[in-house]
């Protein structure tokens, strides 16, 4: 049972990879595969990608909770967990942009990606100097908000795949909600990035 948290974390990595490849294939970006897809197959891949994203997001909560509950916190899990989060978030954002141009997604997606890579680099450099940058409570909420916002954007980008109402009042309202959540997630992401940067600067200077 104590290996279950790491199994969930590993499954998140696998599902994140599947989600990204499914979105890329649906967007026509996978050679020799995308060319063979029918319109219905493309929509089906978009739905599967979303379902994989949701399941992977849920494991993000349960692996940590189970690790504490089972007293199974491990170095390997501590390494894989943030990697799994970043792969899931980055893969979903890249998959979204592959599905088609969306000006309201490009800027926040880029800012989130820049922050994630910067914090990863800070952790790597800091680890070599014995510096630890523990995950803050705001950063945990940041990840949750990112996942909710990206999930909403995935539904919006795959609106037809779910057979949702094309009425402007329905789609327009959901569009505002999805974009608003993504921008809120971006702001919090940048705040936590600045906090990590300041903590690393003080510790390394």
PDB file of C-alpha atoms in Angstrom:
ATOM      1  CA  UNK A   1       0.000   0.000   0.000  1.00  0.00           C
ATOM      2  CA  UNK A   2       2.863   2.385   0.702  1.00  0.00           C
ATOM      3  CA  UNK A   3       3.820   2.343  -2.958  1.00  0.00           C
ATOM      4  CA  UNK A   4       0.328   3.551  -3.997  1.00  0.00           C
ATOM      5  CA  UNK A   5       1.133   7.298  -3.793  1.00  0.00           C
ATOM      6  CA  UNK A   6       4.109   6.881  -6.136  1.00  0.00           C
ATOM      7  CA  UNK A   7       1.985   4.746  -8.473  1.00  0.00           C
ATOM      8  CA  UNK A   8      -0.591   7.543  -8.649  1.00  0.00           C
ATOM      9  CA  UNK A   9       2.136  10.092  -9.305  1.00  0.00           C
ATOM     10  CA  UNK A  10       3.573   7.914 -12.079  1.00  0.00           C
ATOM     11  CA  UNK A  11       0.119   7.462 -13.590  1.00  0.00           C
ATOM     12  CA  UNK A  12      -0.245  11.260 -13.682  1.00  0.00           C
ATOM     13  CA  UNK A  13       2.874  11.465 -15.834  1.00  0.00           C
ATOM     14  CA  UNK A  14       1.499   8.810 -18.216  1.00  0.00           C
ATOM     15  CA  UNK A  15      -1.928  10.462 -18.459  1.00  0.00           C
ATOM     16  CA  UNK A  16      -0.360  13.878 -19.017  1.00  0.00           C
ATOM     17  CA  UNK A  17       1.647  12.482 -21.925  1.00  0.00           C
ATOM     18  CA  UNK A  18      -1.431  10.777 -23.389  1.00  0.00           C
ATOM     19  CA  UNK A  19      -3.452  13.992 -23.032  1.00  0.00           C
ATOM     20  CA  UNK A  20      -0.848  16.036 -24.892  1.00  0.00           C
ATOM     21  CA  UNK A  21      -0.436  13.505 -27.721  1.00  0.00           C
ATOM     22  CA  UNK A  22      -4.234  13.193 -28.059  1.00  0.00           C
ATOM     23  CA  UNK A  23      -4.645  16.970 -28.363  1.00  0.00           C
ATOM     24  CA  UNK A  24      -1.744  17.195 -30.797  1.00  0.00           C
ATOM     25  CA  UNK A  25      -3.214  14.398 -32.924  1.00  0.00           C
ATOM     26  CA  UNK A  26      -6.651  16.036 -32.902  1.00  0.00           C
ATOM     27  CA  UNK A  27      -5.002  19.283 -34.013  1.00  0.00           C
ATOM     28  CA  UNK A  28      -3.327  17.514 -36.947  1.00  0.00           C
ATOM     29  CA  UNK A  29       0.191  17.678 -35.526  1.00  0.00           C
ATOM     30  CA  UNK A  30       1.066  13.961 -35.279  1.00  0.00           C
ATOM     31  CA  UNK A  31       2.527  12.650 -38.576  1.00  0.00           C
ATOM     32  CA  UNK A  32       0.976   9.513 -40.066  1.00  0.00           C
ATOM     33  CA  UNK A  33      -1.738   9.509 -37.389  1.00  0.00           C
ATOM     34  CA  UNK A  34      -3.567  12.799 -37.777  1.00  0.00           C
ATOM     35  CA  UNK A  35      -3.976  12.217 -41.513  1.00  0.00           C
ATOM     36  CA  UNK A  36      -5.972   9.054 -40.823  1.00  0.00           C
ATOM     37  CA  UNK A  37      -8.401  10.635 -38.380  1.00  0.00           C
ATOM     38  CA  UNK A  38     -11.999  11.382 -39.268  1.00  0.00           C
ATOM     39  CA  UNK A  39     -13.769  14.440 -37.891  1.00  0.00           C
ATOM     40  CA  UNK A  40     -15.516  12.232 -35.317  1.00  0.00           C
ATOM     41  CA  UNK A  41     -12.197  10.675 -34.295  1.00  0.00           C
ATOM     42  CA  UNK A  42     -10.715  14.112 -33.728  1.00  0.00           C
ATOM     43  CA  UNK A  43     -13.621  15.081 -31.477  1.00  0.00           C
ATOM     44  CA  UNK A  44     -13.299  11.786 -29.617  1.00  0.00           C
ATOM     45  CA  UNK A  45      -9.597  12.438 -28.989  1.00  0.00           C
ATOM     46  CA  UNK A  46     -10.419  15.869 -27.598  1.00  0.00           C
ATOM     47  CA  UNK A  47     -12.884  14.301 -25.163  1.00  0.00           C
ATOM     48  CA  UNK A  48     -10.407  11.604 -24.122  1.00  0.00           C
ATOM     49  CA  UNK A  49      -7.733  14.246 -23.594  1.00  0.00           C
ATOM     50  CA  UNK A  50     -10.044  16.173 -21.282  1.00  0.00           C
ATOM     51  CA  UNK A  51     -10.999  13.056 -19.324  1.00  0.00           C
ATOM     52  CA  UNK A  52      -7.319  12.137 -18.935  1.00  0.00           C
ATOM     53  CA  UNK A  53      -6.619  15.669 -17.729  1.00  0.00           C
ATOM     54  CA  UNK A  54      -9.376  15.468 -15.110  1.00  0.00           C
ATOM     55  CA  UNK A  55      -8.246  12.070 -13.802  1.00  0.00           C
ATOM     56  CA  UNK A  56      -4.616  13.218 -13.716  1.00  0.00           C
ATOM     57  CA  UNK A  57      -5.644  16.374 -11.832  1.00  0.00           C
ATOM     58  CA  UNK A  58      -7.489  14.323  -9.227  1.00  0.00           C
ATOM     59  CA  UNK A  59      -4.413  12.169  -8.615  1.00  0.00           C
ATOM     60  CA  UNK A  60      -2.526  15.374  -7.791  1.00  0.00           C
ATOM     61  CA  UNK A  61      -4.595  15.608  -4.613  1.00  0.00           C
ATOM     62  CA  UNK A  62      -4.769  11.958  -3.691  1.00  0.00           C
ATOM     63  CA  UNK A  63      -1.092  11.028  -4.065  1.00  0.00           C
ATOM     64  CA  UNK A  64       0.016  13.606  -1.508  1.00  0.00           C
ATOM     65  CA  UNK A  65      -2.915  12.864   0.808  1.00  0.00           C
ATOM     66  CA  UNK A  66      -2.282   9.123   0.694  1.00  0.00           C
ATOM     67  CA  UNK A  67       1.463   9.605   1.235  1.00  0.00           C
ATOM     68  CA  UNK A  68       0.749  11.455   4.474  1.00  0.00           C
ATOM     69  CA  UNK A  69      -2.073   9.122   5.497  1.00  0.00           C
ATOM     70  CA  UNK A  70      -0.009   5.974   4.942  1.00  0.00           C
ATOM     71  CA  UNK A  71       3.183   7.550   6.267  1.00  0.00           C
ATOM     72  CA  UNK A  72       4.690   6.820   2.864  1.00  0.00           C
ATOM     73  CA  UNK A  73       6.357  10.149   2.095  1.00  0.00           C
ATOM     74  CA  UNK A  74       9.459   9.350   0.030  1.00  0.00           C
ATOM     75  CA  UNK A  75      12.274  11.196  -1.689  1.00  0.00           C
ATOM     76  CA  UNK A  76      11.223   9.675  -5.012  1.00  0.00           C
ATOM     77  CA  UNK A  77       7.654  10.889  -4.538  1.00  0.00           C
ATOM     78  CA  UNK A  78       8.849  14.355  -3.542  1.00  0.00           C
ATOM     79  CA  UNK A  79      10.827  14.520  -6.790  1.00  0.00           C
ATOM     80  CA  UNK A  80       8.130  13.134  -9.087  1.00  0.00           C
ATOM     81  CA  UNK A  81       5.169  15.071  -7.677  1.00  0.00           C
ATOM     82  CA  UNK A  82       6.193  18.602  -8.785  1.00  0.00           C
ATOM     83  CA  UNK A  83       7.486  17.185 -12.075  1.00  0.00           C
ATOM     84  CA  UNK A  84       4.109  15.558 -12.692  1.00  0.00           C
ATOM     85  CA  UNK A  85       2.321  18.833 -11.945  1.00  0.00           C
ATOM     86  CA  UNK A  86       4.481  20.803 -14.337  1.00  0.00           C
ATOM     87  CA  UNK A  87       4.228  18.242 -17.145  1.00  0.00           C
ATOM     88  CA  UNK A  88       0.440  18.155 -16.758  1.00  0.00           C
ATOM     89  CA  UNK A  89       0.076  21.940 -16.790  1.00  0.00           C
ATOM     90  CA  UNK A  90       2.617  22.585 -19.558  1.00  0.00           C
ATOM     91  CA  UNK A  91       1.322  19.730 -21.707  1.00  0.00           C
ATOM     92  CA  UNK A  92      -2.253  20.950 -21.406  1.00  0.00           C
ATOM     93  CA  UNK A  93      -1.325  24.536 -22.292  1.00  0.00           C
ATOM     94  CA  UNK A  94       0.713  23.452 -25.322  1.00  0.00           C
ATOM     95  CA  UNK A  95      -2.115  21.143 -26.388  1.00  0.00           C
ATOM     96  CA  UNK A  96      -4.607  23.995 -26.096  1.00  0.00           C
ATOM     97  CA  UNK A  97      -2.501  26.232 -28.312  1.00  0.00           C
ATOM     98  CA  UNK A  98      -2.123  23.404 -30.817  1.00  0.00           C
ATOM     99  CA  UNK A  99      -5.911  23.139 -31.169  1.00  0.00           C
ATOM    100  CA  UNK A 100      -6.093  26.594 -32.676  1.00  0.00           C
ATOM    101  CA  UNK A 101      -5.226  30.256 -32.223  1.00  0.00           C
ATOM    102  CA  UNK A 102      -6.774  31.838 -29.154  1.00  0.00           C
ATOM    103  CA  UNK A 103      -5.352  35.246 -28.323  1.00  0.00           C
ATOM    104  CA  UNK A 104      -6.771  35.174 -24.800  1.00  0.00           C
ATOM    105  CA  UNK A 105      -4.840  31.986 -24.006  1.00  0.00           C
ATOM    106  CA  UNK A 106      -1.448  32.736 -25.540  1.00  0.00           C
ATOM    107  CA  UNK A 107      -0.254  35.447 -23.127  1.00  0.00           C
ATOM    108  CA  UNK A 108      -1.333  33.812 -19.846  1.00  0.00           C
ATOM    109  CA  UNK A 109      -0.101  30.426 -21.078  1.00  0.00           C
ATOM    110  CA  UNK A 110       3.302  31.901 -21.915  1.00  0.00           C
ATOM    111  CA  UNK A 111       3.573  33.639 -18.542  1.00  0.00           C
ATOM    112  CA  UNK A 112       2.670  30.428 -16.701  1.00  0.00           C
ATOM    113  CA  UNK A 113       5.218  28.431 -18.705  1.00  0.00           C
ATOM    114  CA  UNK A 114       7.953  31.019 -18.097  1.00  0.00           C
ATOM    115  CA  UNK A 115       7.253  30.955 -14.356  1.00  0.00           C
ATOM    116  CA  UNK A 116       7.268  27.151 -14.152  1.00  0.00           C
ATOM    117  CA  UNK A 117      10.599  26.862 -15.968  1.00  0.00           C
ATOM    118  CA  UNK A 118      12.125  29.666 -13.884  1.00  0.00           C
ATOM    119  CA  UNK A 119      11.100  28.101 -10.558  1.00  0.00           C
ATOM    120  CA  UNK A 120      12.350  24.693 -11.720  1.00  0.00           C
ATOM    121  CA  UNK A 121      15.713  26.254 -12.568  1.00  0.00           C
ATOM    122  CA  UNK A 122      15.821  27.986  -9.174  1.00  0.00           C
ATOM    123  CA  UNK A 123      15.139  24.699  -7.410  1.00  0.00           C
ATOM    124  CA  UNK A 124      17.864  22.948  -9.402  1.00  0.00           C
ATOM    125  CA  UNK A 125      20.458  25.624  -8.708  1.00  0.00           C
ATOM    126  CA  UNK A 126      19.400  25.907  -5.089  1.00  0.00           C
ATOM    127  CA  UNK A 127      19.584  22.144  -4.549  1.00  0.00           C
ATOM    128  CA  UNK A 128      23.217  22.193  -5.648  1.00  0.00           C
ATOM    129  CA  UNK A 129      23.919  24.754  -2.944  1.00  0.00           C
ATOM    130  CA  UNK A 130      21.904  23.019  -0.244  1.00  0.00           C
ATOM    131  CA  UNK A 131      18.971  25.421  -0.570  1.00  0.00           C
ATOM    132  CA  UNK A 132      15.433  24.098  -0.274  1.00  0.00           C
ATOM    133  CA  UNK A 133      12.423  25.995  -1.588  1.00  0.00           C
ATOM    134  CA  UNK A 134       9.433  24.369   0.127  1.00  0.00           C
ATOM    135  CA  UNK A 135       6.041  24.566  -1.531  1.00  0.00           C
ATOM    136  CA  UNK A 136       3.985  27.360   0.010  1.00  0.00           C
ATOM    137  CA  UNK A 137       0.254  27.222   0.735  1.00  0.00           C
ATOM    138  CA  UNK A 138      -0.395  29.844  -1.955  1.00  0.00           C
ATOM    139  CA  UNK A 139       1.569  27.731  -4.450  1.00  0.00           C
ATOM    140  CA  UNK A 140      -0.654  24.741  -3.662  1.00  0.00           C
ATOM    141  CA  UNK A 141      -3.741  26.837  -4.304  1.00  0.00           C
ATOM    142  CA  UNK A 142      -2.063  28.112  -7.445  1.00  0.00           C
ATOM    143  CA  UNK A 143      -1.791  24.587  -8.817  1.00  0.00           C
ATOM    144  CA  UNK A 144      -5.440  23.860  -8.044  1.00  0.00           C
ATOM    145  CA  UNK A 145      -6.582  27.076  -9.712  1.00  0.00           C
ATOM    146  CA  UNK A 146      -4.365  26.390 -12.729  1.00  0.00           C
ATOM    147  CA  UNK A 147      -5.909  22.943 -13.190  1.00  0.00           C
ATOM    148  CA  UNK A 148      -9.480  24.251 -12.881  1.00  0.00           C
ATOM    149  CA  UNK A 149      -8.794  27.122 -15.292  1.00  0.00           C
ATOM    150  CA  UNK A 150      -7.049  24.915 -17.855  1.00  0.00           C
ATOM    151  CA  UNK A 151      -9.861  22.364 -17.624  1.00  0.00           C
ATOM    152  CA  UNK A 152     -12.359  25.119 -18.406  1.00  0.00           C
ATOM    153  CA  UNK A 153     -10.244  26.275 -21.356  1.00  0.00           C
ATOM    154  CA  UNK A 154     -10.078  22.694 -22.660  1.00  0.00           C
ATOM    155  CA  UNK A 155     -13.869  22.462 -22.599  1.00  0.00           C
ATOM    156  CA  UNK A 156     -14.094  25.800 -24.400  1.00  0.00           C
ATOM    157  CA  UNK A 157     -11.561  24.742 -27.058  1.00  0.00           C
ATOM    158  CA  UNK A 158     -13.404  21.422 -27.553  1.00  0.00           C
ATOM    159  CA  UNK A 159     -16.914  22.859 -27.266  1.00  0.00           C
ATOM    160  CA  UNK A 160     -18.279  20.914 -30.228  1.00  0.00           C
ATOM    161  CA  UNK A 161     -16.747  17.655 -29.011  1.00  0.00           C
ATOM    162  CA  UNK A 162     -19.021  17.718 -25.950  1.00  0.00           C
ATOM    163  CA  UNK A 163     -22.152  18.646 -27.895  1.00  0.00           C
ATOM    164  CA  UNK A 164     -22.661  21.799 -25.832  1.00  0.00           C
ATOM    165  CA  UNK A 165     -25.106  24.513 -26.783  1.00  0.00           C
ATOM    166  CA  UNK A 166     -23.793  26.877 -29.470  1.00  0.00           C
ATOM    167  CA  UNK A 167     -26.039  29.675 -28.187  1.00  0.00           C
ATOM    168  CA  UNK A 168     -23.970  32.868 -27.828  1.00  0.00           C
ATOM    169  CA  UNK A 169     -25.408  33.512 -24.359  1.00  0.00           C
ATOM    170  CA  UNK A 170     -24.210  30.110 -23.125  1.00  0.00           C
ATOM    171  CA  UNK A 171     -20.874  29.948 -24.892  1.00  0.00           C
ATOM    172  CA  UNK A 172     -20.158  33.627 -24.299  1.00  0.00           C
ATOM    173  CA  UNK A 173     -20.726  33.327 -20.569  1.00  0.00           C
ATOM    174  CA  UNK A 174     -18.535  30.244 -20.311  1.00  0.00           C
ATOM    175  CA  UNK A 175     -15.836  31.982 -22.366  1.00  0.00           C
ATOM    176  CA  UNK A 176     -15.688  34.852 -19.888  1.00  0.00           C
ATOM    177  CA  UNK A 177     -15.549  32.385 -16.997  1.00  0.00           C
ATOM    178  CA  UNK A 178     -12.752  30.295 -18.536  1.00  0.00           C
ATOM    179  CA  UNK A 179     -10.613  33.282 -19.522  1.00  0.00           C
ATOM    180  CA  UNK A 180     -11.206  34.969 -16.165  1.00  0.00           C
ATOM    181  CA  UNK A 181     -10.085  31.863 -14.274  1.00  0.00           C
ATOM    182  CA  UNK A 182      -6.988  31.527 -16.463  1.00  0.00           C
ATOM    183  CA  UNK A 183      -5.945  35.130 -15.900  1.00  0.00           C
ATOM    184  CA  UNK A 184      -6.555  34.811 -12.154  1.00  0.00           C
ATOM    185  CA  UNK A 185      -4.420  31.663 -12.124  1.00  0.00           C
ATOM    186  CA  UNK A 186      -1.741  33.530 -14.064  1.00  0.00           C
ATOM    187  CA  UNK A 187      -1.620  36.402 -11.572  1.00  0.00           C
ATOM    188  CA  UNK A 188      -1.299  34.031  -8.615  1.00  0.00           C
ATOM    189  CA  UNK A 189       1.289  32.005 -10.533  1.00  0.00           C
ATOM    190  CA  UNK A 190       3.414  35.114 -11.043  1.00  0.00           C
ATOM    191  CA  UNK A 191       3.044  36.123  -7.382  1.00  0.00           C
ATOM    192  CA  UNK A 192       4.265  32.730  -6.177  1.00  0.00           C
ATOM    193  CA  UNK A 193       7.084  32.862  -8.710  1.00  0.00           C
ATOM    194  CA  UNK A 194       8.176  36.217  -7.322  1.00  0.00           C
ATOM    195  CA  UNK A 195       8.053  34.791  -3.793  1.00  0.00           C
ATOM    196  CA  UNK A 196      10.306  31.876  -4.745  1.00  0.00           C
ATOM    197  CA  UNK A 197      12.681  34.224  -6.561  1.00  0.00           C
ATOM    198  CA  UNK A 198      12.963  36.510  -3.536  1.00  0.00           C
ATOM    199  CA  UNK A 199      13.506  33.567  -1.179  1.00  0.00           C
ATOM    200  CA  UNK A 200      16.250  32.194  -3.435  1.00  0.00           C
ATOM    201  CA  UNK A 201      17.883  35.623  -3.818  1.00  0.00           C
ATOM    202  CA  UNK A 202      18.058  36.169  -0.072  1.00  0.00           C
ATOM    203  CA  UNK A 203      19.434  32.696   0.552  1.00  0.00           C
ATOM    204  CA  UNK A 204      22.057  32.778  -2.204  1.00  0.00           C
ATOM    205  CA  UNK A 205      23.398  36.308  -1.673  1.00  0.00           C
TER     206      UNK A 205
END
